[in-house]
């Protein structure tokens, strides 16, 4: 079977691999990295060797967090998963920004143009250096080199000094981590949902997938990893393996531009092709300059997916409910297919579809449209993911003053012993007060147990902690996560079977000879009410219904449409 043109990848080995698709072990410059502060707080950042925005830090590009400041020079080249200590960043030069030559310091108010430039240049100690025929100006006040010929400013970065406290972990970008850290422009599809969706629509290396409603790009990145099938090499190979592709559509212009910028920064242009288009109105067609789509998997995250389903039809023939293109002035209904000259579906494969809808009313309209357009194996699924936290629960007075434990008495004996200790301290306290006031002593016998203060007791507990094996102590318990970070929705799955003609059957019979029975039958779409009525009539032995079925079977023998019921092939 030949590979479709849309599967052939034009990426060369000189292209920089995406951090989402490569197996590098350390962070690279000009690449995405995830700064992990805690489980629910992650910061995505592009590591820069130089501060292109000229924020004024002497250490170069710096990312500030609640746990300290982290220059990118301390992050580049660090293995993934490493703990990085915060740095004592010098902020004394912040605010002295300048993009032109000689603008190392702030200009005084009222000094503009050439006069202001001359005064600033006069304050800098300038040294001329010959380097490749260009003059380089060294601004000692700003610790930067300025190329007067090209206007490029290259600062002299200071070495970062480790701070006394604060640290983060550096994580590689994966679709799972990106989903937890991306900026939410819309409600996103979380990991429990998109992992199940990609499995059901059979997204695998080399597949071509259509996504309508890109939104924040969570499913887009996960789909790119699922269909990615490697980069092409320089060496010419007689066998071209299929290259995966994600055709993404977004109707909101601002979200489209932002997502396109993120895809470029993440190095996914060769795998993801995003288009600004309203697929419900204009369909999924691409301009003639682009290759054919030939998609085998479809994901629709739209408010009205039944409007987009009208455009997902085969090129060769329309379903029986489709309007006649030749009829003038005919306006198709919302649940009817629209005729197109080009189809985005693969004609040689079955199509697997999934729609993402939060309301059950959307699901009902979607399923009605799917049935009328000839989709089969329709199924609705709702996912509910729960995360379990497993730990050892330590209870007892010996845990007093420690974190993450229950310092209440573990038994009645411990509670009685603590009460006796408290009573003894109270008795000693009142006896001391009575002696100081000159009152007669209490008739109660003095306590022979040495009284220990709370500070001493907590100190003894901390000292004994070093010799304890905490991983063996306590009771092993599990609890559910208090908040489920997943968007609740209904997933509708359906399959559009591959077209199978008489010519295809003849070719299959020649290749795999066997016995087959050809039965010609015309398929007529029926509503749920009509299906129930027909089932009741058939079960009740309705003679009129049986006569109608016999007449219909006799008339269908000359019909050009046929279904093949094959056995022992």
Coordinates of C-alpha atoms in Angstrom, one line a residue, residues 83-562:
X83 CA 17.4 20.4 42.4
X84 CA 18.6 24.0 41.7
X85 CA 19.4 26.4 44.5
X86 CA 18.3 30.0 44.3
X87 CA 20.8 32.8 43.6
X88 CA 21.5 36.1 45.2
X89 CA 20.7 38.3 42.2
X90 CA 22.1 41.7 41.8
X91 CA 19.2 44.0 41.1
X92 CA 21.2 47.3 41.3
X93 CA 21.3 47.7 37.5
X94 CA 17.6 47.0 36.9
X95 CA 15.8 49.8 35.0
X96 CA 18.8 51.0 33.0
X97 CA 17.5 49.6 29.8
X98 CA 18.7 50.6 26.4
X99 CA 18.4 49.2 22.9
X100 CA 20.5 51.6 21.0
X101 CA 24.3 52.2 21.0
X102 CA 25.5 54.2 23.9
X103 CA 22.2 54.1 25.8
X104 CA 23.7 52.2 28.7
X105 CA 22.3 54.7 31.3
X106 CA 19.0 56.4 31.8
X107 CA 18.8 59.7 29.9
X108 CA 18.1 62.8 31.8
X109 CA 14.7 64.4 31.5
X110 CA 14.6 66.8 28.6
X111 CA 17.6 65.4 26.8
X112 CA 16.5 63.8 23.6
X113 CA 18.1 62.7 20.3
X114 CA 21.7 63.4 19.7
X115 CA 22.3 65.6 22.7
X116 CA 21.1 63.0 25.2
X117 CA 23.2 60.4 23.4
X118 CA 26.3 62.5 23.6
X119 CA 25.9 63.1 27.3
X120 CA 25.4 59.4 28.1
X121 CA 28.4 58.5 25.9
X122 CA 30.5 61.0 27.8
X123 CA 29.8 59.3 31.1
X124 CA 31.0 55.9 29.8
X125 CA 34.7 55.0 29.7
X126 CA 35.1 54.0 26.0
X127 CA 37.8 51.8 24.8
X128 CA 38.2 51.1 21.0
X129 CA 39.1 47.6 20.1
X130 CA 39.8 46.2 16.7
X131 CA 37.8 43.0 16.1
X132 CA 37.1 41.7 12.6
X133 CA 37.2 45.2 11.3
X134 CA 34.5 46.5 13.6
X135 CA 34.8 48.8 16.5
X136 CA 33.6 47.5 19.9
X137 CA 32.7 49.9 22.6
X138 CA 33.2 48.7 26.2
X139 CA 30.7 50.3 28.6
X140 CA 32.4 49.9 32.0
X141 CA 29.5 51.4 33.8
X142 CA 27.1 48.8 32.5
X143 CA 29.4 45.8 32.0
X144 CA 28.5 45.4 28.3
X145 CA 30.1 45.3 24.9
X146 CA 28.4 47.3 22.1
X147 CA 29.2 46.7 18.5
X148 CA 28.9 50.1 16.8
X149 CA 28.7 48.6 13.3
X150 CA 25.9 46.2 13.9
X151 CA 24.4 47.8 17.0
X152 CA 24.4 44.4 18.9
X153 CA 24.7 44.7 22.7
X154 CA 26.4 41.7 24.4
X155 CA 26.5 42.2 28.2
X156 CA 29.2 40.8 30.3
X157 CA 27.4 38.5 32.6
X158 CA 28.3 38.2 36.3
X159 CA 28.6 34.8 37.9
X160 CA 25.6 33.9 40.0
X161 CA 26.1 33.6 43.7
X162 CA 24.1 30.9 45.5
X163 CA 21.6 32.2 48.1
X164 CA 21.3 30.9 51.6
X165 CA 17.8 29.4 51.0
X166 CA 15.3 28.5 48.3
X167 CA 15.4 25.8 45.6
X168 CA 13.3 24.4 42.7
X169 CA 13.4 21.3 40.5
X170 CA 13.9 21.5 36.8
X171 CA 11.6 19.2 34.8
X172 CA 11.5 18.3 31.1
X173 CA 8.5 19.4 29.1
X174 CA 6.0 16.6 28.5
X175 CA 2.3 16.9 27.6
X176 CA 1.4 15.9 31.1
X177 CA 3.6 18.6 32.7
X178 CA 2.6 21.1 30.1
X179 CA -1.1 20.6 30.9
X180 CA -0.5 21.4 34.5
X181 CA 1.6 24.5 33.8
X182 CA 0.2 26.1 30.6
X183 CA -1.6 29.5 30.7
X184 CA -5.4 28.7 30.7
X185 CA -7.0 30.6 27.9
X186 CA -9.9 28.2 27.8
X187 CA -10.9 25.1 29.8
X188 CA -8.3 22.5 29.0
X189 CA -8.5 18.7 28.3
X190 CA -6.6 17.1 31.2
X191 CA -4.5 14.0 31.1
X192 CA -7.1 11.4 32.2
X193 CA -9.3 12.6 29.3
X194 CA -6.9 12.9 26.4
X195 CA -5.0 9.7 27.2
X196 CA -8.3 7.7 26.9
X197 CA -9.3 9.7 23.8
X198 CA -6.1 9.1 21.9
X199 CA -6.4 5.4 22.7
X200 CA -10.0 5.1 21.5
X201 CA -9.4 7.1 18.2
X202 CA -6.3 4.9 17.5
X203 CA -3.8 7.8 17.4
X204 CA -0.5 6.1 16.8
X205 CA 2.9 7.0 15.2
X206 CA 2.2 8.0 11.6
X207 CA -1.5 8.8 12.1
X208 CA -3.1 11.9 10.7
X209 CA -5.3 13.6 13.2
X210 CA -7.8 16.5 13.0
X211 CA -8.4 18.7 16.1
X212 CA -11.1 21.3 16.0
X213 CA -11.1 23.8 18.9
X214 CA -7.4 23.9 19.9
X215 CA -8.0 26.3 22.8
X216 CA -5.1 26.3 25.2
X217 CA -3.2 23.6 23.3
X218 CA -3.3 20.8 25.9
X219 CA -4.7 18.1 23.6
X220 CA -2.6 19.5 20.7
X221 CA 0.7 18.7 22.4
X222 CA -0.5 15.3 23.5
X223 CA -1.7 14.5 20.0
X224 CA 1.6 15.6 18.5
X225 CA 3.5 13.2 20.7
X226 CA 1.1 10.4 19.9
X227 CA 1.4 10.7 16.1
X228 CA 5.1 11.6 15.9
X229 CA 7.0 9.0 14.0
X230 CA 10.6 10.4 14.0
X231 CA 12.5 12.9 11.9
X232 CA 13.6 12.1 8.4
X233 CA 17.3 11.6 7.7
X234 CA 19.6 13.0 5.1
X235 CA 20.1 9.6 3.6
X236 CA 17.7 8.7 0.8
X237 CA 15.7 5.6 1.7
X238 CA 13.6 3.6 -0.8
X239 CA 11.0 3.1 1.9
X240 CA 9.2 6.1 3.3
X241 CA 7.6 5.5 6.6
X242 CA 4.4 7.4 7.4
X243 CA 5.0 10.7 9.2
X244 CA 2.4 11.8 11.7
X245 CA 0.5 15.1 11.4
X246 CA -1.9 17.1 13.6
X247 CA -4.2 19.4 11.7
X248 CA -5.5 21.9 14.3
X249 CA -8.3 24.5 13.8
X250 CA -9.1 27.5 16.0
X251 CA -11.7 30.1 15.2
X252 CA -10.7 32.7 17.9
X253 CA -8.0 34.9 16.3
X254 CA -6.1 35.8 19.5
X255 CA -5.9 32.3 20.8
X256 CA -4.8 31.2 17.3
X257 CA -1.9 33.6 17.2
X258 CA -0.8 32.7 20.8
X259 CA -1.0 29.0 20.2
X260 CA 0.9 29.4 16.9
X261 CA 3.7 31.3 18.8
X262 CA 3.9 28.5 21.4
X263 CA 4.1 25.8 18.8
X264 CA 7.0 27.7 17.1
X265 CA 8.8 28.1 20.5
X266 CA 8.3 24.4 21.3
X267 CA 9.7 23.3 17.9
X268 CA 6.5 21.5 16.8
X269 CA 5.9 23.2 13.4
X270 CA 6.7 20.0 11.5
X271 CA 4.1 18.0 13.4
X272 CA 1.3 20.5 14.1
X273 CA -0.3 22.6 11.4
X274 CA -2.7 25.1 13.0
X275 CA -5.3 27.1 10.9
X276 CA -7.5 30.0 11.8
X277 CA -10.9 28.9 10.6
X278 CA -14.5 28.3 11.7
X279 CA -15.0 24.7 10.8
X280 CA -18.7 24.7 11.7
X281 CA -19.3 27.2 8.9
X282 CA -16.5 26.8 6.5
X283 CA -15.5 23.2 6.9
X284 CA -12.0 21.6 7.2
X285 CA -10.7 22.2 3.7
X286 CA -7.2 23.5 3.3
X287 CA -5.8 25.7 0.6
X288 CA -4.6 24.1 -2.6
X289 CA -0.9 24.8 -1.7
X290 CA -1.1 22.3 1.2
X291 CA -1.1 18.6 0.8
X292 CA -4.2 16.5 1.2
X293 CA -5.2 15.9 4.8
X294 CA -6.4 12.3 4.6
X295 CA -7.2 12.1 8.3
X296 CA -7.9 8.9 10.1
X297 CA -8.7 10.3 13.6
X298 CA -10.8 13.3 14.5
X299 CA -11.3 15.1 17.8
X300 CA -14.0 17.9 18.1
X301 CA -13.9 20.1 21.1
X302 CA -16.7 22.5 20.0
X303 CA -19.8 24.0 21.4
X304 CA -21.9 22.6 18.5
X305 CA -20.0 19.6 17.1
X306 CA -23.1 18.5 15.1
X307 CA -22.5 21.5 12.8
X308 CA -19.0 20.4 12.0
X309 CA -20.0 16.8 11.3
X310 CA -21.8 18.0 8.1
X311 CA -18.4 18.6 6.6
X312 CA -16.8 15.2 7.5
X313 CA -18.1 13.2 4.6
X314 CA -16.6 11.0 1.9
X315 CA -15.7 12.4 -1.4
X316 CA -17.1 9.7 -3.6
X317 CA -20.7 9.6 -2.4
X318 CA -23.1 11.3 0.1
X319 CA -25.3 9.7 2.6
X320 CA -29.0 9.3 1.7
X321 CA -30.0 12.2 3.9
X322 CA -27.7 14.6 2.0
X323 CA -29.3 17.3 -0.2
X324 CA -29.1 17.1 -3.9
X325 CA -26.3 19.6 -5.0
X326 CA -28.1 20.2 -8.3
X327 CA -31.3 21.4 -6.7
X328 CA -31.3 25.2 -7.0
X329 CA -32.1 27.1 -3.8
X330 CA -31.9 24.1 -1.5
X331 CA -30.7 25.0 2.0
X332 CA -29.4 22.0 4.0
X333 CA -30.5 21.5 7.5
X334 CA -28.0 21.5 10.4
X335 CA -27.9 17.7 10.6
X336 CA -27.5 17.1 6.9
X337 CA -24.2 16.6 5.1
X338 CA -22.9 19.2 2.8
X339 CA -21.4 18.3 -0.6
X340 CA -17.7 19.1 -1.1
X341 CA -15.3 18.7 -4.0
X342 CA -12.5 17.6 -1.6
X343 CA -12.7 15.5 1.5
X344 CA -10.3 15.6 4.5
X345 CA -11.0 11.9 5.3
X346 CA -8.7 9.1 4.3
X347 CA -10.5 7.0 1.6
X348 CA -8.5 3.9 2.4
X349 CA -9.2 3.7 6.1
X350 CA -12.0 3.8 8.7
X351 CA -12.4 7.1 10.5
X352 CA -12.4 7.2 14.3
X353 CA -14.2 10.2 15.9
X354 CA -14.5 11.7 19.4
X355 CA -16.5 14.7 20.5
X356 CA -16.0 16.5 23.8
X357 CA -19.2 18.0 25.3
X358 CA -20.0 19.1 28.8
X359 CA -23.8 18.9 28.5
X360 CA -26.0 15.9 27.8
X361 CA -28.2 18.0 25.4
X362 CA -25.1 18.5 23.2
X363 CA -24.6 14.7 23.3
X364 CA -28.1 14.0 22.2
X365 CA -27.9 16.3 19.1
X366 CA -24.5 15.0 18.2
X367 CA -25.6 11.4 18.3
X368 CA -28.7 12.2 16.2
X369 CA -26.5 13.8 13.6
X370 CA -24.0 10.9 13.6
X371 CA -26.8 8.4 13.0
X372 CA -28.2 10.3 10.0
X373 CA -24.7 10.7 8.5
X374 CA -23.9 7.0 8.5
X375 CA -21.5 6.8 11.5
X376 CA -21.5 3.4 13.4
X377 CA -20.6 2.0 16.8
X378 CA -21.7 5.2 18.6
X379 CA -20.9 5.2 22.3
X380 CA -21.0 7.8 25.1
X381 CA -18.4 7.6 27.9
X382 CA -18.0 9.7 31.0
X383 CA -14.6 9.6 32.8
X384 CA -14.1 10.2 36.6
X385 CA -10.5 10.0 37.6
X386 CA -9.4 9.9 41.3
X387 CA -5.9 10.2 42.7
X388 CA -5.1 8.2 45.9
X389 CA -2.6 9.4 48.4
X390 CA -0.9 6.6 50.2
X391 CA 1.2 7.2 53.4
X392 CA 1.9 6.0 56.9
X393 CA -0.2 7.6 59.6
X394 CA 1.7 7.9 62.9
X395 CA -0.4 8.5 66.1
X396 CA 0.9 8.9 69.6
X397 CA 2.3 11.3 72.2
X398 CA 5.8 10.4 71.0
X399 CA 5.0 12.4 67.8
X400 CA 4.4 15.6 69.6
X401 CA 6.0 18.6 67.9
X402 CA 6.6 16.8 64.6
X403 CA 5.1 17.6 61.2
X404 CA 2.5 15.6 59.4
X405 CA 1.5 13.4 62.3
X406 CA -1.3 13.0 64.8
X407 CA 0.1 13.9 68.3
X408 CA -3.0 12.7 70.2
X409 CA -2.8 9.7 72.6
X410 CA -2.8 6.4 70.7
X411 CA -4.3 4.4 73.6
X412 CA -6.0 4.8 77.0
X413 CA -2.8 4.1 78.9
X414 CA -1.0 7.0 77.1
X415 CA -4.0 9.3 77.8
X416 CA -4.0 8.4 81.6
X417 CA -0.3 8.8 81.9
X418 CA -0.5 12.3 80.3
X419 CA -3.3 13.3 82.7
X420 CA -1.3 12.1 85.7
X421 CA 1.6 14.1 84.5
X422 CA -0.5 17.2 84.1
X423 CA -2.0 16.8 87.5
X424 CA 1.4 16.4 89.1
X425 CA 2.6 19.6 87.5
X426 CA -0.5 21.4 88.7
X427 CA 0.0 20.0 92.3
X428 CA 3.6 21.2 92.3
X429 CA 2.6 24.6 91.0
X430 CA -0.1 25.2 93.6
X431 CA 2.2 23.9 96.4
X432 CA 4.9 26.4 95.5
X433 CA 2.4 29.2 95.4
X434 CA 1.1 28.1 98.9
X435 CA 4.5 28.1 100.4
X436 CA 5.3 31.5 99.0
X437 CA 2.2 32.9 100.5
X438 CA 2.8 31.3 103.9
X439 CA -0.3 29.1 103.8
X440 CA -0.2 25.6 105.2
X441 CA 0.9 22.9 102.8
X442 CA -1.6 20.7 101.1
X443 CA -2.5 17.4 102.6
X444 CA -1.8 15.6 99.3
X445 CA 1.5 13.7 99.3
X446 CA 4.3 15.3 97.3
X447 CA 5.0 13.8 93.8
X448 CA 8.1 11.7 93.6
X449 CA 8.2 11.8 89.8
X450 CA 10.7 14.3 88.3
X451 CA 8.8 17.0 86.5
X452 CA 9.8 17.6 82.9
X453 CA 9.0 20.9 81.1
X454 CA 7.4 20.9 77.6
X455 CA 10.6 22.3 76.0
X456 CA 12.6 19.4 77.5
X457 CA 10.0 16.9 76.4
X458 CA 10.0 18.1 72.8
X459 CA 13.8 18.1 72.8
X460 CA 13.8 14.5 73.9
X461 CA 11.4 13.6 71.1
X462 CA 13.6 15.2 68.5
X463 CA 16.7 13.5 69.8
X464 CA 15.0 10.1 69.7
X465 CA 13.8 10.7 66.1
X466 CA 17.3 10.0 64.7
X467 CA 17.2 6.4 65.7
X468 CA 13.7 5.6 64.6
X469 CA 12.8 3.9 61.3
X470 CA 9.8 6.1 60.3
X471 CA 9.1 4.2 57.1
X472 CA 8.1 1.1 59.2
X473 CA 6.1 2.9 61.9
X474 CA 2.5 3.8 61.8
X475 CA -0.5 2.5 59.9
X476 CA -0.5 2.4 56.1
X477 CA -3.6 4.4 54.9
X478 CA -4.8 5.9 51.7
X479 CA -7.0 8.9 51.0
X480 CA -8.6 10.4 48.0
X481 CA -7.4 13.7 46.5
X482 CA -9.5 16.5 47.8
X483 CA -9.9 18.2 44.4
X484 CA -10.2 16.4 41.0
X485 CA -8.3 18.6 38.5
X486 CA -10.2 17.3 35.5
X487 CA -12.9 18.9 33.4
X488 CA -16.0 16.7 33.6
X489 CA -17.4 16.0 30.2
X490 CA -19.1 13.4 28.0
X491 CA -17.1 11.7 25.3
X492 CA -19.0 10.5 22.2
X493 CA -17.1 8.0 20.1
X494 CA -18.1 6.8 16.6
X495 CA -16.6 5.0 13.6
X496 CA -17.2 5.8 9.9
X497 CA -16.5 2.5 8.0
X498 CA -14.2 2.4 5.0
X499 CA -15.8 2.6 1.6
X500 CA -16.1 -0.9 0.0
X501 CA -17.1 -1.2 -3.6
X502 CA -17.6 -4.2 -5.9
X503 CA -14.1 -3.6 -7.4
X504 CA -12.6 -3.8 -3.9
X505 CA -14.4 -7.1 -3.3
X506 CA -13.3 -8.5 -6.6
X507 CA -9.7 -7.6 -5.8
X508 CA -10.0 -9.2 -2.3
X509 CA -11.5 -12.3 -3.8
X510 CA -8.6 -12.7 -6.2
X511 CA -6.0 -12.2 -3.4
X512 CA -7.9 -14.3 -0.7
X513 CA -10.2 -16.7 -2.5
X514 CA -13.2 -17.9 -0.4
X515 CA -17.0 -18.3 -0.3
X516 CA -19.1 -15.1 -0.2
X517 CA -22.7 -14.3 -0.4
X518 CA -23.7 -11.0 -2.0
X519 CA -26.9 -9.6 -0.6
X520 CA -28.2 -6.3 -2.1
X521 CA -30.0 -4.1 0.4
X522 CA -30.8 -0.4 0.5
X523 CA -30.2 1.3 3.7
X524 CA -32.8 3.8 4.8
X525 CA -32.1 6.1 7.9
X526 CA -34.7 5.6 10.6
X527 CA -35.4 7.6 13.7
X528 CA -35.6 5.9 17.1
X529 CA -39.4 6.0 17.1
X530 CA -39.5 4.4 13.6
X531 CA -37.1 1.7 14.8
X532 CA -39.3 0.9 17.8
X533 CA -42.4 0.8 15.7
X534 CA -40.8 -1.6 13.2
X535 CA -39.6 -3.8 16.0
X536 CA -43.0 -4.0 17.6
X537 CA -44.6 -4.8 14.2
X538 CA -42.1 -7.5 13.5
X539 CA -42.5 -9.1 16.9
X540 CA -46.3 -9.0 16.8
X541 CA -46.6 -10.8 13.5
X542 CA -48.0 -7.9 11.6
X543 CA -49.0 -9.2 8.1
X544 CA -49.0 -5.8 6.6
X545 CA -45.5 -5.2 7.8
X546 CA -44.3 -8.5 6.4
X547 CA -45.9 -7.7 3.0
X548 CA -44.1 -4.3 2.9
X549 CA -40.8 -6.0 3.7
X550 CA -41.2 -8.5 0.9
X551 CA -42.1 -5.8 -1.6
X552 CA -39.1 -3.8 -0.4
X553 CA -36.8 -6.8 -0.8
X554 CA -38.1 -7.5 -4.3
X555 CA -37.5 -3.9 -5.3
X556 CA -34.0 -3.8 -3.9
X557 CA -32.6 -6.5 -6.1
X558 CA -32.1 -4.0 -8.9
X559 CA -30.6 -1.3 -6.6
X560 CA -27.0 -0.3 -7.3
X561 CA -26.1 0.0 -3.6
X562 CA -25.2 -3.2 -1.9

